[in-house]
Tab-separated table of C-alpha atoms in Angstrom:
chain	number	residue	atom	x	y	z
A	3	UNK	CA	85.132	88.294	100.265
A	4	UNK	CA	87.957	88.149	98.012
A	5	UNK	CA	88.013	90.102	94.578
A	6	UNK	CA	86.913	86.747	92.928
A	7	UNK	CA	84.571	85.598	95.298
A	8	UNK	CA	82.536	89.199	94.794
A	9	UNK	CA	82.349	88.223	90.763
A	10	UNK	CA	81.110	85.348	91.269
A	11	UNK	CA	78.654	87.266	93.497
A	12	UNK	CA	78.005	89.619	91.081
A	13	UNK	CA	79.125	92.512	93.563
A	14	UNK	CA	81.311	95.158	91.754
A	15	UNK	CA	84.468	97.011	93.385
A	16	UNK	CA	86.089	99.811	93.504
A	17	UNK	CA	88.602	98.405	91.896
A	18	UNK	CA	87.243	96.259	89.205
A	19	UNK	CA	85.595	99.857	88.081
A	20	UNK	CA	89.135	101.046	88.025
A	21	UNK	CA	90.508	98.302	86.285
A	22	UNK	CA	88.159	98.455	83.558
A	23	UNK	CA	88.346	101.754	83.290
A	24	UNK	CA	91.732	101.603	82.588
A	25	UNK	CA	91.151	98.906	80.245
A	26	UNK	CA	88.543	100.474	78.285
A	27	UNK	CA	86.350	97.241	78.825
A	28	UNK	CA	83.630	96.708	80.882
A	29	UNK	CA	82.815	95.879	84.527
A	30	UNK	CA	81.100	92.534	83.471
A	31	UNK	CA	84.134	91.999	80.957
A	32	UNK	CA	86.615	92.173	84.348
A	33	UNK	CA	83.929	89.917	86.616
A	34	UNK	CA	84.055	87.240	84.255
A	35	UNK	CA	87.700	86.613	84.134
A	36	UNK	CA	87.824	87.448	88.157
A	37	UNK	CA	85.083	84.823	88.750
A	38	UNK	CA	86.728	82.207	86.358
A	39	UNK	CA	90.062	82.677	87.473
A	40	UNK	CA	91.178	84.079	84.165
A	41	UNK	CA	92.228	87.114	85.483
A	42	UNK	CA	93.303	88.231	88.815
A	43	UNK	CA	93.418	91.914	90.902
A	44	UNK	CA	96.121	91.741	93.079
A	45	UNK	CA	94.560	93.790	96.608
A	46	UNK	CA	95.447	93.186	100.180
A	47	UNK	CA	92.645	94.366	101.778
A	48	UNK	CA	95.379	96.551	104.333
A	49	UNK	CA	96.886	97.986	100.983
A	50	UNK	CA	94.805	101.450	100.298
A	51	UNK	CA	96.385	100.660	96.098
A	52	UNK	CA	94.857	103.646	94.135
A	53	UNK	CA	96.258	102.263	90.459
A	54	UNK	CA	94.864	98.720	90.732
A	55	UNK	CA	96.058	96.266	88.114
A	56	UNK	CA	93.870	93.251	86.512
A	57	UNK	CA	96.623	90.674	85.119
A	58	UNK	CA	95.200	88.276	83.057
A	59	UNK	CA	93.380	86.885	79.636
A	60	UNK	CA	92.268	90.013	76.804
A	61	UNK	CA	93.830	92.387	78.599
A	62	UNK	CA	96.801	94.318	78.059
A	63	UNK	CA	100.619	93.196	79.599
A	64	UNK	CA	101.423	94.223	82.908
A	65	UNK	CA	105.122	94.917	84.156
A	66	UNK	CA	106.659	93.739	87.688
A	67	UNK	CA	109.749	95.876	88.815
A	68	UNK	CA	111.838	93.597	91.323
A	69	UNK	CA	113.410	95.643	94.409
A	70	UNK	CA	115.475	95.190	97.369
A	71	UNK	CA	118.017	94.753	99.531
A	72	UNK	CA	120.743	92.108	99.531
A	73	UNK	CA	123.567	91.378	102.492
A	74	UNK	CA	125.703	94.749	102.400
A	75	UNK	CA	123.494	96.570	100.938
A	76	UNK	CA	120.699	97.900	102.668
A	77	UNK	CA	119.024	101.455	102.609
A	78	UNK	CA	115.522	102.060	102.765
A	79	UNK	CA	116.544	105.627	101.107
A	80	UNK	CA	118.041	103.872	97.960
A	81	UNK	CA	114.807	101.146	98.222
A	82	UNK	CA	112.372	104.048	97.899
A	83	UNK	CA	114.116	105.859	94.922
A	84	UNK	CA	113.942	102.116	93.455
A	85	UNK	CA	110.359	102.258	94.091
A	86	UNK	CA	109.379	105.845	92.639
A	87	UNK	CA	111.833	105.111	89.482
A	88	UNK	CA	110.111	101.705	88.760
A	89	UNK	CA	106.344	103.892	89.139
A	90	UNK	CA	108.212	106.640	86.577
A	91	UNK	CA	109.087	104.031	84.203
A	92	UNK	CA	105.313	102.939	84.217
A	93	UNK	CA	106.020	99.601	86.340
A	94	UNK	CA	102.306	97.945	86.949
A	95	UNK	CA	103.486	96.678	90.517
A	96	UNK	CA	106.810	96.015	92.397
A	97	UNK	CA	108.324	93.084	94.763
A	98	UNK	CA	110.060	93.697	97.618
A	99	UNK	CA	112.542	90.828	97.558
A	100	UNK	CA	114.796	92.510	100.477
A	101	UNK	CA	117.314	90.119	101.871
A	102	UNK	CA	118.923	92.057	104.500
A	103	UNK	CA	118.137	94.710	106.946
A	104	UNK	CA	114.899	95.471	108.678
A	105	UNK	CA	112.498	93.313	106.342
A	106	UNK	CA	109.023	93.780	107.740
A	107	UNK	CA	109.780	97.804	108.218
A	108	UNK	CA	110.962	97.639	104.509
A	109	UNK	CA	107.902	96.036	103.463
A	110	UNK	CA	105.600	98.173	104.750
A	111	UNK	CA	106.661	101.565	104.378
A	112	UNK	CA	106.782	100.289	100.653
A	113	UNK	CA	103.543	99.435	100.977
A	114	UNK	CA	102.671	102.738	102.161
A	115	UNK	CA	104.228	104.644	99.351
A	116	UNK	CA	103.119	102.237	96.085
A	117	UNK	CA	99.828	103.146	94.847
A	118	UNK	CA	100.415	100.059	92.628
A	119	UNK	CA	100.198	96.170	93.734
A	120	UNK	CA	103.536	95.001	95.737
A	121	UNK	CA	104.499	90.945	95.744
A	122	UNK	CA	107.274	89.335	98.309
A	123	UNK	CA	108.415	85.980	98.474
A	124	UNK	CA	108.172	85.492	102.161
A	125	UNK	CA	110.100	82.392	102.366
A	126	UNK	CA	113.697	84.875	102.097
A	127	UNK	CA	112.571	86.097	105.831
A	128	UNK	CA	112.671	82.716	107.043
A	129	UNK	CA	116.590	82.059	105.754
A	130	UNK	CA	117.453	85.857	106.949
A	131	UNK	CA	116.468	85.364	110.146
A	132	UNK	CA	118.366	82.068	110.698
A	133	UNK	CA	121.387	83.280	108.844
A	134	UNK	CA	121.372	86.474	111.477
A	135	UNK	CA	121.124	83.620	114.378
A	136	UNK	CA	124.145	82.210	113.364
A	137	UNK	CA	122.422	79.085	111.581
A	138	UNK	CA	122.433	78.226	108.288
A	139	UNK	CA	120.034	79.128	106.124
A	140	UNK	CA	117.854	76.651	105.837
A	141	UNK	CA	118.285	75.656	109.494
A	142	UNK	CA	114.426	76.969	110.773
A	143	UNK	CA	110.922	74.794	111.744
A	144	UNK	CA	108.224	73.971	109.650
A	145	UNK	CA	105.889	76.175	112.096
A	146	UNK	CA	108.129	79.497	110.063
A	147	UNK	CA	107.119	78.699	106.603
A	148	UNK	CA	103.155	79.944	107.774
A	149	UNK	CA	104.119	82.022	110.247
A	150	UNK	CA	106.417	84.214	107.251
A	151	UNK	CA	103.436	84.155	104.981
A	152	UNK	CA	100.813	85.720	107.418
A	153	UNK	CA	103.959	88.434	108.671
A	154	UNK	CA	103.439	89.687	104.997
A	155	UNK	CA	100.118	89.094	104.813
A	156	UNK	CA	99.602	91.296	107.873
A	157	UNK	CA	102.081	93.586	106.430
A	158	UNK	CA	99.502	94.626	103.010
A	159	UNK	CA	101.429	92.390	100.630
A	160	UNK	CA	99.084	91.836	97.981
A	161	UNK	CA	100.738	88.944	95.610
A	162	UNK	CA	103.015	86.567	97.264
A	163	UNK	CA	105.472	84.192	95.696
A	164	UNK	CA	105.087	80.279	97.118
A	165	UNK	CA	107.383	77.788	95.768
A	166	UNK	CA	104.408	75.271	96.393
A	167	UNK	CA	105.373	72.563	93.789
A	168	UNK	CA	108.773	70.971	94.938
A	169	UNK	CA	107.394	68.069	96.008
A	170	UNK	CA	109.701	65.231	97.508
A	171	UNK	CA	108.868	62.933	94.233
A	172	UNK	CA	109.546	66.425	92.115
A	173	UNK	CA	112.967	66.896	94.173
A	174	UNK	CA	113.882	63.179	93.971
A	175	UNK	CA	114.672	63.647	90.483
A	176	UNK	CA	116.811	66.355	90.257
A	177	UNK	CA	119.516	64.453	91.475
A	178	UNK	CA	120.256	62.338	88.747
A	179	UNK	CA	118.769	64.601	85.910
A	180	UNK	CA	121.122	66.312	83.284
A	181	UNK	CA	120.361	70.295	84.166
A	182	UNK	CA	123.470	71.519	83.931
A	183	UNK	CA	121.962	74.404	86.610
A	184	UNK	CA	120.333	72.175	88.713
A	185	UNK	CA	117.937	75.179	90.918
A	186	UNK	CA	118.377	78.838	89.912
A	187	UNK	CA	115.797	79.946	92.358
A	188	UNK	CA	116.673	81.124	95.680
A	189	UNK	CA	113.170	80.228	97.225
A	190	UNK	CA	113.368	76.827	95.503
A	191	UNK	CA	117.012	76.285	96.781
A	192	UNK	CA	115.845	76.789	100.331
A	193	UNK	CA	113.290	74.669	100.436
A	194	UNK	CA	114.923	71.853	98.616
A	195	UNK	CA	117.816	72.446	101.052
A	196	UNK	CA	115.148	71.938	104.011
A	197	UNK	CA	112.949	68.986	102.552
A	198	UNK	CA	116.327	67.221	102.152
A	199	UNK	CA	117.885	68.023	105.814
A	200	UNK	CA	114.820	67.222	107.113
A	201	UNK	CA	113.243	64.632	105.183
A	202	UNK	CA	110.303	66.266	104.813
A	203	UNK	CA	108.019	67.078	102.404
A	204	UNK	CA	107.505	70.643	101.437
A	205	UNK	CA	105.780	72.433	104.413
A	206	UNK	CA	103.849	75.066	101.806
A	207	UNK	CA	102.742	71.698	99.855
A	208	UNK	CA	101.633	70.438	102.973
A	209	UNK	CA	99.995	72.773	104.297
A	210	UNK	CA	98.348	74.163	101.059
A	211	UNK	CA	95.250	74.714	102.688
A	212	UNK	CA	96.328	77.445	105.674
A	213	UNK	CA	98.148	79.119	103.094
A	214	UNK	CA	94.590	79.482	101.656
A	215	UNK	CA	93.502	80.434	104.494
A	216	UNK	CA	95.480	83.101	105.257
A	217	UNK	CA	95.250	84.587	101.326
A	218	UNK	CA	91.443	84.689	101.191
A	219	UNK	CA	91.561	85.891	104.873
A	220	UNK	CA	93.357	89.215	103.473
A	221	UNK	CA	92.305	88.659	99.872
A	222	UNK	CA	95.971	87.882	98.597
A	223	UNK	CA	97.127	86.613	95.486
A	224	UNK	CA	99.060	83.722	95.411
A	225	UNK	CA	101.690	83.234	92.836
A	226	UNK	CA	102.688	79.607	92.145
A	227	UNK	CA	106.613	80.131	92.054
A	228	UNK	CA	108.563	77.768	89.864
A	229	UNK	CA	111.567	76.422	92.066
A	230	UNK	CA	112.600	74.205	89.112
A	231	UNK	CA	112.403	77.342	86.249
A	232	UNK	CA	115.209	76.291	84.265
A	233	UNK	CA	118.005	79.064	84.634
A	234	UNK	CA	119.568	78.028	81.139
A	235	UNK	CA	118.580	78.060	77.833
A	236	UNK	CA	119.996	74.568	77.747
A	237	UNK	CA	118.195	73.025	80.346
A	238	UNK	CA	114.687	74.490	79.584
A	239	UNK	CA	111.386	72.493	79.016
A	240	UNK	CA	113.120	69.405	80.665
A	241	UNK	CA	111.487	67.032	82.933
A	242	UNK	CA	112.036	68.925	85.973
A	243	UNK	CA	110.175	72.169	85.134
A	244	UNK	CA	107.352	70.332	83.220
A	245	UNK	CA	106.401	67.820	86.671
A	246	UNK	CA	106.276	70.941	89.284
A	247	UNK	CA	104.018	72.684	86.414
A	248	UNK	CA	101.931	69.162	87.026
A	249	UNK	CA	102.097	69.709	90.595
A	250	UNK	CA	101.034	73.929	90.272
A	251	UNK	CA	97.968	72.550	88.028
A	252	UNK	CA	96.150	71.133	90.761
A	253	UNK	CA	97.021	73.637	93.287
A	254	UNK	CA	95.330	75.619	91.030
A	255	UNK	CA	91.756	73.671	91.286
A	256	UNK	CA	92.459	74.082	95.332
A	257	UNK	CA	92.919	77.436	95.141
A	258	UNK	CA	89.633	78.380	93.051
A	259	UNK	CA	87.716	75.991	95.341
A	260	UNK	CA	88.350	78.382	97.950
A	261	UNK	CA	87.885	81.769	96.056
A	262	UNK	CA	91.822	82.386	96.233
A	263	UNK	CA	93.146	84.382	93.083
A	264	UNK	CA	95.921	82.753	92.498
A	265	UNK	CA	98.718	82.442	88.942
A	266	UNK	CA	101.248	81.169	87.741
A	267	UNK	CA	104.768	81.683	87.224
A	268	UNK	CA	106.867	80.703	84.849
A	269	UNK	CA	110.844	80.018	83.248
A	270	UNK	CA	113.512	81.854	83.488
A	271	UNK	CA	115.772	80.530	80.751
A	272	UNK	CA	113.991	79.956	77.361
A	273	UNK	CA	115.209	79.241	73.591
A	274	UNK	CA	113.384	81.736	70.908
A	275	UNK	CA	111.683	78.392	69.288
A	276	UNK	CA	110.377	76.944	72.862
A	277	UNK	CA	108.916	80.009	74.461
A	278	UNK	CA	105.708	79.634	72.528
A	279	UNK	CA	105.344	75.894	73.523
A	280	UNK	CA	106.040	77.708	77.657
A	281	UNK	CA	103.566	79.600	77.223
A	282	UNK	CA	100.952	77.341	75.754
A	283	UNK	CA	101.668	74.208	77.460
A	284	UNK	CA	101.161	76.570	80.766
A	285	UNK	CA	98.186	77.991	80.123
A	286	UNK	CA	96.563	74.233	79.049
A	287	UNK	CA	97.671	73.040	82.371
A	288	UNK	CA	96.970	75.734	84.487
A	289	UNK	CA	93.558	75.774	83.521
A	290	UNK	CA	93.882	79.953	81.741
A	291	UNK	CA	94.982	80.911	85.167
A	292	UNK	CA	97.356	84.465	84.466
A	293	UNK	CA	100.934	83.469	83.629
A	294	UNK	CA	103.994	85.406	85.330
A	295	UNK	CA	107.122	85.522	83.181
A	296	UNK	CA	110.451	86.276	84.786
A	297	UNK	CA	112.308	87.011	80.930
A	298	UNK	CA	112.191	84.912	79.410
A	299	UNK	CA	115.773	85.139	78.670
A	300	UNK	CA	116.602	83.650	75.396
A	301	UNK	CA	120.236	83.795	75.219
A	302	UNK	CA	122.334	83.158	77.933
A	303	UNK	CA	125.492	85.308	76.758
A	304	UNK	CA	124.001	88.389	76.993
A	305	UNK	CA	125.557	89.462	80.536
A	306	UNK	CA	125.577	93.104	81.317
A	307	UNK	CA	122.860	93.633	78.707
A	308	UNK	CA	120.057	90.987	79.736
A	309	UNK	CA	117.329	93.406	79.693
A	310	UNK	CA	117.483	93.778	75.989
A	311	UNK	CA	117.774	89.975	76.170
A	312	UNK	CA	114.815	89.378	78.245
A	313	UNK	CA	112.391	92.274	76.121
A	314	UNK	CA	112.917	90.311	73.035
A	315	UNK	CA	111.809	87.060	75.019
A	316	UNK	CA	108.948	89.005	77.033
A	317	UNK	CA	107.439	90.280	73.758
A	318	UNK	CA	107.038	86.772	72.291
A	319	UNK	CA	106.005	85.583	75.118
A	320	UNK	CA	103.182	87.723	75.948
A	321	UNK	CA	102.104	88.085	72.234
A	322	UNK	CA	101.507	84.315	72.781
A	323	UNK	CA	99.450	84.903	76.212
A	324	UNK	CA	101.956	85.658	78.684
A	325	UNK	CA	100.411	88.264	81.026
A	326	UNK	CA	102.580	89.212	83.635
A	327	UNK	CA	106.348	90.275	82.699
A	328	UNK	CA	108.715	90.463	85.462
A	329	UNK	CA	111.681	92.681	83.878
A	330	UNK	CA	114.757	92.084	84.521
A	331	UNK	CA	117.859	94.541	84.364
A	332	UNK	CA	121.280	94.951	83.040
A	333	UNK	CA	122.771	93.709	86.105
A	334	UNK	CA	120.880	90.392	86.463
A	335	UNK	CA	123.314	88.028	87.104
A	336	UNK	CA	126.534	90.219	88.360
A	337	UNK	CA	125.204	92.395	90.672
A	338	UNK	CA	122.157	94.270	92.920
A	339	UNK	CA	120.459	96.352	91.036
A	340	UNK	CA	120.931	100.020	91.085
A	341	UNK	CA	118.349	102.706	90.639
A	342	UNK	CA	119.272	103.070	87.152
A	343	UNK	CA	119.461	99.990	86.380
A	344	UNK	CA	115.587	99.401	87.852
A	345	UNK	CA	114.760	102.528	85.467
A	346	UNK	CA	116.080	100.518	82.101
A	347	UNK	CA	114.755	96.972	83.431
A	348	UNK	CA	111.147	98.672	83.695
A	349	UNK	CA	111.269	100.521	80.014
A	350	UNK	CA	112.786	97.594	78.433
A	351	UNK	CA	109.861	95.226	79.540
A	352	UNK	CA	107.323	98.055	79.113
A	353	UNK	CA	108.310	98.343	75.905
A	354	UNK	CA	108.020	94.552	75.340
A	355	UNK	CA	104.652	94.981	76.822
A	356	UNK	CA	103.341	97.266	73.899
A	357	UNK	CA	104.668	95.448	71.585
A	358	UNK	CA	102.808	92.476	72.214
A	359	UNK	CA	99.926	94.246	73.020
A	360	UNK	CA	99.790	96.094	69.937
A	361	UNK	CA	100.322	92.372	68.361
A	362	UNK	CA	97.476	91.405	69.832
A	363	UNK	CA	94.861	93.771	68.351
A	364	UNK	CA	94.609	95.544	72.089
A	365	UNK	CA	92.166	98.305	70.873
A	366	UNK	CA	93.799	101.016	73.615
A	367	UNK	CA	97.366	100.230	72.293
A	368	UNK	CA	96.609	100.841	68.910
A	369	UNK	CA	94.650	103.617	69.131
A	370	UNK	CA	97.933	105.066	70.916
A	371	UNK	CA	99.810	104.047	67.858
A	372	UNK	CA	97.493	105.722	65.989
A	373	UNK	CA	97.976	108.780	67.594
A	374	UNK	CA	102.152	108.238	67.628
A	375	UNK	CA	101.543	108.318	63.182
A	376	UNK	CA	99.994	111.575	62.981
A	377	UNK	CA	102.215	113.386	65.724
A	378	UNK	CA	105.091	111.690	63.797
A	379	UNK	CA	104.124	113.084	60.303
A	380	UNK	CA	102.788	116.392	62.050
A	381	UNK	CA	106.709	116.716	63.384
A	382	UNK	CA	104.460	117.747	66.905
A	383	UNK	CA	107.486	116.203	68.970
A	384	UNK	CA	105.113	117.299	72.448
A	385	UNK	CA	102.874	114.938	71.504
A	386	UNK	CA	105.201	112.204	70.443
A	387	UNK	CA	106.455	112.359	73.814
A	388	UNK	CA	103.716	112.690	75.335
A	389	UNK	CA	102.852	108.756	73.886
A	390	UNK	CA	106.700	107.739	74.078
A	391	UNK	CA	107.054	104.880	76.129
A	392	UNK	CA	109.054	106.831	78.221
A	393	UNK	CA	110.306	110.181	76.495
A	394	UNK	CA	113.323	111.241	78.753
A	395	UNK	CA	116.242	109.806	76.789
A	396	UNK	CA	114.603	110.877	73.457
A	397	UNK	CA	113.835	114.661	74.981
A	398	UNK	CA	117.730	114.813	76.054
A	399	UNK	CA	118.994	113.218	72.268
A	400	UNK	CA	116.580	116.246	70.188
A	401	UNK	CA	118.834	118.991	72.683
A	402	UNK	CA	121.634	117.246	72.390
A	403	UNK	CA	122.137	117.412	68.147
A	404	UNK	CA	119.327	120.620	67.158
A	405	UNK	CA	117.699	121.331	64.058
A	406	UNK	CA	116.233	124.819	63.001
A	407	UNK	CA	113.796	123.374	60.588
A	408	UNK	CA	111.095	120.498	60.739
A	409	UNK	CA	112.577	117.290	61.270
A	410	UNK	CA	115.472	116.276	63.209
A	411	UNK	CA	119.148	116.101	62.669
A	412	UNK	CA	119.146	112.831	61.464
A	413	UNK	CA	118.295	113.798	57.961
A	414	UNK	CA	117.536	117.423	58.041
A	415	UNK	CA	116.530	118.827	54.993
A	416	UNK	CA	116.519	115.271	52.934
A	417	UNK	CA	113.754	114.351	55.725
A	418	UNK	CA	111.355	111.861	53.720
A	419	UNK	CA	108.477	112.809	55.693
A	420	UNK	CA	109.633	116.498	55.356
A	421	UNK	CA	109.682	116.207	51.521
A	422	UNK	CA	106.577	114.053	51.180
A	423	UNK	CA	104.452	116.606	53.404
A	424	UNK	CA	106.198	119.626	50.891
A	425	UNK	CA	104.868	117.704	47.730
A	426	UNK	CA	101.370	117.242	49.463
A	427	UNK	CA	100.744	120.760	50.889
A	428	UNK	CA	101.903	121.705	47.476
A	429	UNK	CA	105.007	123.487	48.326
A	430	UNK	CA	107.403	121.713	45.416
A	431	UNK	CA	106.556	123.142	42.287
A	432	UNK	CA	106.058	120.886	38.981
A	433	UNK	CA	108.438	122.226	36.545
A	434	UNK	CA	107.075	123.113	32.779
């Protein structure tokens, strides 16, 4: 049975005991949201995952680190620092999104070494493979799309990404519509590039139901990928986007019929003022199913620097019930990403992940805020990094400038928390 299918059963797991353990909420609190499709646990049944994840409604933000190769680069060395980085940082599960190179090897000695959920998008293997043949990329058979998604099932994937709603009426639009960016997604671009070469409607919309198959079969979760995100703030919440969300509702209802955990995923390129409308309108028409945010990026101009774009979008998204961020890094859009750059992607959106959480009321996040006050006015700096985010930076900038006394060298001895805590221990005397 799948993780929702034993909620609705009323059998507990391992790792819904984990999960609301880590949540600080009860096993019946998880099963509900499992069994209504509220929430999901991503869990390939071949994936031994010892940090388990629940994404979903009430409970806290989860962060997706992106990884992999791309053509001329390709080291499973480099792929695995990627990996342990991303964990480091506090990343909640990883993709492998490897476009060149040995791709099922890749994928599973990742999923050896991630104790955390990992998510592919297995329709890149099917353009790999026919762009090392000689072909062009979109030039493979219908009978690929389902044989890719069971390779990855068989390989422990746990969430996959299915660009199930380009349609043929969906794709019959774009033509003529005024996105200035007409498909920003490479698994959408490849299967618009095939339904129009071939006439044909979407094989993963056609053949919904052995996708489900295969996913209950191993107990996958299936993430509805948006082919026509908007990849500028320009074009967002445009006709396009909002009739494949249409499509992804009732694929939805399909899924659940068959115990499949399955989400949502979401734009891409968002204005400030629209991302709360995103977020809503996606969660009315996906029936509460979890929502997985790539950004959003609310500026467009921010190249070199788009993780700091996309943690100001993430955190007003999820305070208004995103619950999935996938980060993004300060090379998105100019280059692969490096190790370091997966390092900053992962604190930015963690960090946009608290901060929504604590928004919400999450009981666990501000308790730990709590706790960050009185190490703060206690000056105990091992405890304030012991609840930092991610302390690293903030350990190397106290060496970097000392201070003998209490405080820092930011103020030194005109510290206001310094001279408050004098005056209240009683250590400034009242002059007569």
């Amino acid at each position: 049975m799948t993780q929702m299918q034993m909620a609705r059963n009323n059998i507990v797991s391992e790792e819904m005991r984990i999960c609301a353990l880590g949540e600080g909420v009860s096993v019946e609190v998880i099963m509900e949201k499992l069994a209504n499709g509220q929430a999901v646990i991503p869990k390939n049944r071949l994936h031994n995952i010892s940090k388990p994840k629940v994404i979903g409604s009430n409970f806290s933000v989860k962060v997706n680190a992106n990884i992999g190769t791309s053509f001329g680069y390709s080291s499973l060395k480099e792929e695995l620092e990627k990996l342990n980085v991303a964990l480091s940082a506090g990343a909640d599960s990883v993709m492998v999104l490897s476009t060149w190179g040995n791709l099922s090897e890749m994928r599973r000695i990742i999923v050896e070494n991630s104790p955390v959920p990992v998510g592919s998008v297995p329709i890149y293997d099917s353009a790999v493979k026919a762009y090392e043949e000689g072909k062009n990329v979109i030039d493979f058979s219908e009978k690929d799309f389902i044989d890719m998604v069971y390779a990855h099932a068989k390989d422990g994937i746990d969430f996959m990404t299915i660009h199930v709603g380009i349609t043929k009426d969906v794709l019959k639009k774009l033509k003529d519509s005024k996105r200035i960016l007409k498909i920003v997604s490479r698994g959408g671009a490849i299967i618009a590039g095939w339904m129009i070469k071939n006439n044909r409607e979407n094989p993963f919309y056609e053949h919904f139901d052995e996708i489900l198959d295969i996913a209950a079969e191993f107990d996958i979760t299936l993430s509805l990928g948006d082919g026509m995100r908007p990849g500028a703030v320009v074009d967002a919440t445009d006709p396009q986007q909002l009739e494949e969300l249409f499509v992804m509702s009732q694929l939805v209802d399909r899924a659940r019929e068959k115990g499949v955990q399955v989400m949502l995923e979401g734009p891409g390129h968002v204005p400030l003022n629209e991302i709360e409308t995103n977020v809503k309108l996606m969660k009315k028409i996906g029936k509460g199913a979890p929502i997985f945010l790539l950004g959003p990026l609310p500026t467009d101009r921010g190249v070199g620097h788009d993780h700091i774009v996309s943690a100001v979008g993430a955190a007003f998204a999820a305070y208004h019930g995103c619950d999935f961020i996938c980060y993004v890094t300060p090379a998105e859009h100019v280059a692969l990403p490096d190790v370091e750059d997966v390092k900053y992607g992962v604190i930015a959106s963690k960090i946009a992940a608290v901060i929504a959480d604590v928004a919400r009321g999450n009981k666990k996040a501000l308790e730990l805020e709590h706790q960050m006050a009185l190490a703060r006015a206690r000056f105990d700096w091992n405890k304030m990094f012991e609840l930092a985010i991610h302390s690293e930076d903030a350990k190397k900038k106290l060496k970097s400038r000392p201070y003998e006394s209490e405080g820092c060298s930011m103020c030194g001895p005109f510290c206001a928390i310094k001279v408050t805590k004098d005056f209240s221990e009683g250590k400034i005397t009242v002059m007569m």
